[in-house]
Amino acid sequence: MDNKIVVITGGSSGIGRALCNCFIDAGYKVAIASRSVEILEKVKSDLRSEGHEILTVKTDVRVDNDCKNLVDKVIEKYGKIDVFINNAGITWYESNEDGINIKKHKEIMDTNHFGTVQCTKYALPHLLKSKGSLVGVCSIAGEVGLPNRSAYSASKFAMNGFLNSLRVQYLNKGLQVLITYVGYTSTNIRKIVKDDSKSSHFPPGYGDAVKEKGMMTPAEAATHIFNGVKKRKRSVRSSAVGQLTVWLNKLFPRLNDKLAAKYYS
Ligand SMILES: NC(=O)c1ccc[n+]([C@@H]2O[C@H](COP(=O)([O-])OP(=O)(O)OC[C@H]3O[C@@H](n4cnc5c(N)ncnc54)[C@H](OP(=O)(O)O)[C@@H]3O)[C@@H](O)[C@H]2O)c1
């Protein structure tokens, strides 16, 4: 059988790493990209010891030429791309006392939004050729403004608008554009920001990544995303709380503001 090819940015950790397992189990050839060569090599050798070969490409999605290089390397090795998952992302929690941090806003926009735009620019011609799937790992914060997360919310709203626009633009070209609005998932994303922040604004249940209470596991989040690709859906919301938040926001926006301020602070 002709193997399908999936590329996962941020595939070395958390949801991206779990996606890697899902697609391998389904018989895909997998390429993953992130900045740390050591972690990429560790993932590669762990998978090799289980009998799987993957392609790893050191990539900083903020760097246009890195994104081009990622796509070039995948095409050189596999000749096509069937699924491209824009998953690499970072977050930030700002306290009222710290105020709005412009440096952080730019850093997060560069990674979450422009990283998606740059990778998509190079992957898109190949996805149009394969009638494949362009995926964005977005967030409930990309549909509803969450308190103390203005930088993250803004970057995910931007990414959401970009991908929704492309879906309509290429509607009759056989391209699937899937946006996945992931809920709280127990990964390194908050641990990294905690190490770098004085902010006291963290979600309920924050602890060491493995101990976070009331959150999905990366494997659960990845399964929702994988099923969304297989069923060629346009969107997926992986948590019941997230689903409720989005519907309340549409139907009773003022009430939702109050609940979001309480639940997400
Ligand atoms: N966890 C949640 O609660 C949650 C909820 C909603 C949405 N999401 C979204 O899910 C996605 C994955 O996050 P996660 O929770 O799995 O976090 P994670 O465990 O911290 O993984 C983030 C991945 O992105 C990579 N990355 C970060 N900056 C990058 C850059 N500039 N270039 C290339 N790779 C980069 C990291 O590797 P390097 O640092 O080595 O580059 C890592 O592989 C993100 O887009 C996040 O916004 C997460």
Coordinates of C-alpha atoms and ligand atoms in Angstrom, one line a residue:
M1 CA 0.0 0.0 0.0
D2 CA 1.1 3.5 -0.8
N3 CA 1.9 5.1 2.6
K4 CA 0.4 8.5 3.4
I5 CA 2.7 11.2 4.6
V6 CA 2.0 13.4 7.7
V7 CA 4.1 16.4 8.8
I8 CA 3.7 17.5 12.5
T9 CA 5.3 20.7 13.7
G10 CA 6.0 20.6 17.4
G11 CA 5.9 16.8 17.1
S12 CA 8.6 16.3 19.8
S13 CA 6.3 16.9 22.8
G14 CA 2.8 16.9 24.3
I15 CA 0.0 16.7 21.7
G16 CA 2.4 16.6 18.8
R17 CA 4.2 13.7 20.2
A18 CA 0.9 11.9 20.8
L19 CA -0.2 12.7 17.2
C20 CA 3.0 11.1 16.0
N21 CA 1.9 7.8 17.7
C22 CA -1.6 8.0 16.3
F23 CA -0.4 8.4 12.7
I24 CA 2.3 5.7 13.0
D25 CA -0.3 3.3 14.3
A26 CA -2.5 4.1 11.3
G27 CA 0.4 3.3 8.9
Y28 CA 1.5 6.8 8.0
K29 CA 5.1 7.9 7.3
V30 CA 5.7 10.6 9.8
A31 CA 7.9 13.7 9.8
I32 CA 8.2 15.9 12.9
A33 CA 9.7 19.3 13.4
S34 CA 10.8 21.4 16.4
R35 CA 13.7 23.5 17.6
S36 CA 15.5 21.1 20.0
V37 CA 17.7 18.6 18.1
E38 CA 18.3 16.6 21.2
I39 CA 14.6 16.0 21.8
L40 CA 14.0 15.2 18.2
E41 CA 16.8 12.7 18.2
K42 CA 15.4 11.1 21.4
V43 CA 11.9 10.7 19.9
K44 CA 13.5 9.2 16.8
S45 CA 15.6 6.7 18.7
D46 CA 12.7 5.8 21.0
L47 CA 10.5 5.1 18.0
R48 CA 13.3 3.2 16.2
S49 CA 13.6 0.9 19.2
E50 CA 9.9 0.1 18.7
G51 CA 10.6 -0.6 14.9
H52 CA 9.5 2.7 13.4
E53 CA 11.5 5.1 11.3
I54 CA 10.5 8.8 11.2
L55 CA 12.0 11.9 9.6
T56 CA 13.0 14.7 12.0
V57 CA 13.8 18.2 10.8
K58 CA 15.2 20.9 13.1
T59 CA 12.8 23.8 12.5
D60 CA 12.0 27.1 14.1
V61 CA 8.6 27.9 12.7
R62 CA 9.3 31.6 13.3
V63 CA 12.0 31.4 10.6
D64 CA 10.7 31.4 7.0
N65 CA 13.6 29.6 5.6
D66 CA 13.3 26.8 8.2
C67 CA 9.7 26.3 7.2
K68 CA 10.8 26.0 3.5
N69 CA 13.6 23.6 4.5
L70 CA 11.1 21.4 6.4
V71 CA 8.8 21.0 3.4
D72 CA 11.8 20.6 1.0
K73 CA 13.2 17.8 3.2
V74 CA 9.9 16.0 3.4
I75 CA 9.4 16.2 -0.4
E76 CA 13.0 15.1 -1.0
K77 CA 12.4 11.9 1.2
Y78 CA 8.8 11.1 0.5
G79 CA 7.8 13.0 -2.7
K80 CA 4.5 14.2 -1.3
I81 CA 2.6 15.5 1.7
D82 CA -0.9 14.2 2.6
V83 CA -1.4 15.9 6.0
F84 CA 0.3 18.9 7.4
I85 CA -0.4 19.7 11.1
N86 CA 0.5 23.2 12.4
N87 CA 0.8 22.2 16.0
A88 CA 4.0 24.0 17.3
G89 CA 2.9 26.6 19.9
I90 CA 3.7 28.5 23.1
T91 CA 1.6 30.3 25.6
W92 CA 1.8 33.0 28.2
Y93 CA -0.2 34.0 31.3
E94 CA -0.1 37.7 32.2
S95 CA -1.1 39.1 35.6
N96 CA -2.9 42.4 36.0
E97 CA 0.1 43.7 37.9
D98 CA 2.6 42.8 35.1
G99 CA 0.3 44.5 32.5
I100 CA 0.6 43.9 28.7
N101 CA 3.9 42.6 27.6
I102 CA 4.6 43.7 24.0
K103 CA 7.7 41.5 23.7
K104 CA 5.7 38.4 24.7
H105 CA 2.8 39.4 22.3
K106 CA 5.2 39.5 19.4
E107 CA 6.9 36.3 20.4
I108 CA 3.6 34.4 20.6
M109 CA 2.2 35.9 17.4
D110 CA 5.4 34.9 15.6
T111 CA 5.2 31.3 16.7
N112 CA 1.5 30.5 16.8
H113 CA 0.2 32.6 13.9
F114 CA 3.2 33.4 11.6
G115 CA 4.7 30.0 12.2
T116 CA 1.4 28.6 10.8
V117 CA 1.3 31.0 7.9
Q118 CA 4.9 30.3 6.9
C119 CA 4.7 26.6 7.1
T120 CA 1.4 26.6 5.2
K121 CA 2.8 28.8 2.5
Y122 CA 5.3 26.0 1.6
A123 CA 3.1 23.0 2.3
L124 CA 0.0 24.3 0.5
P125 CA 1.0 23.5 -3.1
H126 CA 1.8 19.9 -2.1
L127 CA -1.5 19.5 -0.2
L128 CA -3.5 20.9 -3.2
K129 CA -1.7 18.3 -5.4
S130 CA -2.5 15.4 -3.0
K131 CA -6.0 16.8 -2.1
G132 CA -4.8 16.4 1.4
S133 CA -5.4 17.9 4.9
L134 CA -4.2 21.2 6.3
V135 CA -4.6 21.2 10.1
G136 CA -4.3 23.9 12.7
V137 CA -4.1 23.0 16.4
C138 CA -6.0 26.0 17.7
S139 CA -7.6 26.4 21.1
I140 CA -10.9 27.4 22.8
A141 CA -8.9 30.6 23.4
G142 CA -9.0 31.1 19.6
E143 CA -12.8 31.4 19.7
V144 CA -13.5 33.0 23.1
G145 CA -11.4 35.6 24.8
L146 CA -9.9 34.1 28.0
P147 CA -8.7 36.3 30.9
N148 CA -5.0 37.0 31.4
R149 CA -4.3 35.3 28.0
S150 CA -4.6 38.2 25.6
A151 CA -1.4 37.4 23.7
Y152 CA -2.3 33.7 23.4
S153 CA -6.0 34.4 22.5
A154 CA -5.0 36.9 19.9
S155 CA -2.5 34.5 18.2
K156 CA -5.1 31.7 18.1
F157 CA -7.8 34.0 16.8
A158 CA -5.4 35.1 14.1
M159 CA -4.5 31.5 13.2
N160 CA -8.3 30.6 13.2
G161 CA -9.1 33.5 10.8
F162 CA -6.2 32.5 8.5
L163 CA -7.2 28.9 8.2
N164 CA -11.0 29.6 7.9
S165 CA -10.2 32.0 5.0
L166 CA -8.1 29.4 3.2
R167 CA -10.9 26.8 3.6
V168 CA -13.3 29.0 1.7
Q169 CA -10.7 30.0 -0.8
Y170 CA -9.9 26.4 -1.8
L171 CA -13.4 25.0 -1.2
N172 CA -13.7 23.3 -4.5
K173 CA -10.1 22.1 -4.8
G174 CA -10.4 19.0 -2.7
L175 CA -8.4 20.4 0.3
Q176 CA -9.5 19.7 3.8
V177 CA -8.9 22.5 6.2
L178 CA -9.4 21.3 9.8
I179 CA -9.2 23.6 12.8
T180 CA -9.0 21.8 16.1
Y181 CA -10.1 23.8 19.2
V182 CA -8.3 21.9 21.9
G183 CA -9.2 22.2 25.6
Y184 CA -6.9 22.0 28.6
T185 CA -4.4 19.2 28.0
S186 CA -1.7 18.1 30.4
T187 CA 1.5 18.9 28.6
N188 CA 4.7 20.9 29.0
I189 CA 3.2 24.1 27.6
R190 CA 2.3 25.6 31.0
K191 CA 5.4 24.3 32.7
I192 CA 7.6 26.1 30.3
V193 CA 5.8 29.4 30.8
K194 CA 5.7 29.0 34.6
D195 CA 9.5 28.7 34.6
D196 CA 9.7 32.0 32.7
S197 CA 7.0 34.0 34.5
K198 CA 6.1 35.7 37.7
S199 CA 2.4 35.6 36.9
S200 CA 0.1 33.9 39.4
H201 CA -2.6 33.4 36.7
F202 CA -2.5 29.8 35.9
P203 CA -5.4 27.5 35.1
P204 CA -7.0 25.5 37.9
G205 CA -5.2 22.3 38.5
Y206 CA -1.8 23.5 37.4
G207 CA 1.0 21.4 38.7
D208 CA 3.8 19.3 37.2
A209 CA 2.6 18.3 33.7
V210 CA 1.9 14.8 34.7
K211 CA -0.2 15.7 37.7
E212 CA -2.6 18.3 36.1
K213 CA -6.1 17.6 37.3
G214 CA -9.2 17.7 35.2
M215 CA -7.3 17.9 31.9
M216 CA -7.2 15.7 28.9
T217 CA -4.1 13.5 28.2
P218 CA -2.1 14.3 25.1
A219 CA -3.3 10.9 23.7
E220 CA -6.9 11.9 24.1
A221 CA -6.4 15.3 22.4
A222 CA -4.5 13.6 19.6
T223 CA -7.2 11.0 19.0
H224 CA -9.8 13.7 18.5
I225 CA -7.5 15.5 16.0
F226 CA -6.7 12.2 14.2
N227 CA -10.4 11.3 13.9
G228 CA -11.1 14.8 12.5
V229 CA -8.5 14.2 9.8
K230 CA -9.9 10.8 8.9
K231 CA -13.5 12.0 8.8
R232 CA -12.4 15.2 6.8
K233 CA -14.1 17.4 9.3
R234 CA -13.8 21.2 9.2
S235 CA -13.5 21.6 13.0
V236 CA -13.1 19.6 16.1
R237 CA -13.6 20.6 19.7
S238 CA -12.1 18.1 22.1
S239 CA -13.5 19.0 25.5
A240 CA -17.0 19.2 26.8
V241 CA -16.2 22.4 28.8
G242 CA -14.7 24.0 25.7
Q243 CA -17.8 23.0 23.7
L244 CA -20.1 24.5 26.3
T245 CA -18.0 27.7 26.5
V246 CA -18.2 28.3 22.7
W247 CA -22.0 27.7 22.6
L248 CA -22.7 29.9 25.6
N249 CA -20.6 32.6 24.0
K250 CA -22.8 32.5 20.9
L251 CA -26.1 32.3 22.8
F252 CA -25.5 34.2 26.0
P253 CA -22.3 36.3 25.5
R254 CA -22.7 38.4 28.7
L255 CA -23.3 35.3 30.9
N256 CA -20.3 33.6 29.2
D257 CA -18.1 36.6 30.0
K258 CA -18.9 36.1 33.7
L259 CA -18.4 32.4 33.6
A260 CA -15.2 32.6 31.7
A261 CA -13.8 35.2 34.1
K262 CA -14.6 32.8 37.0
Y263 CA -13.6 29.5 35.4
Y264 CA -10.6 30.5 33.4
S265 CA -9.0 32.9 35.9
Ligands
LIG1 N1 -1.9 21.9 26.3 C1 -3.1 22.6 26.3 O1 -3.8 22.7 27.3 C2 -3.5 23.1 24.9 C3 -4.8 23.6 24.8 C4 -5.2 24.2 23.6 C5 -4.3 24.2 22.5 N2 -3.0 23.7 22.7 C6 -2.1 23.9 21.5 O2 -1.5 22.6 21.3 C7 -0.3 22.8 20.6 C8 0.8 21.9 21.2 O3 1.0 22.3 22.5 P1 1.3 21.3 23.7 O4 0.3 21.6 24.8 O5 1.5 19.9 23.2 O6 2.7 21.9 24.3 P2 4.2 21.3 24.4 O7 4.2 20.0 25.1 O8 5.0 22.4 25.1 O9 4.7 21.2 22.9 C9 5.0 22.3 22.1 C10 5.8 21.8 20.9 O10 6.0 22.9 20.0 C11 7.4 23.1 19.7 N3 7.7 24.5 19.5 C12 7.6 25.5 20.3 N4 8.0 26.7 19.7 C13 8.4 26.3 18.4 C14 9.0 27.0 17.4 N5 9.3 28.3 17.4 N6 9.4 26.3 16.2 C15 9.1 24.9 16.2 N7 8.6 24.2 17.2 C16 8.3 24.9 18.3 C17 8.1 22.5 21.0 O11 9.4 22.0 20.7 P3 10.7 23.0 20.9 O12 10.5 23.8 22.1 O13 11.9 22.0 21.0 O14 10.8 23.8 19.6 C18 7.2 21.3 21.3 O15 7.5 20.2 20.4 C19 0.0 24.3 20.7 O16 -0.2 25.0 19.5 C20 -0.9 24.8 21.8 O17 -1.3 26.2 21.7 C21 -2.6 23.2 23.9

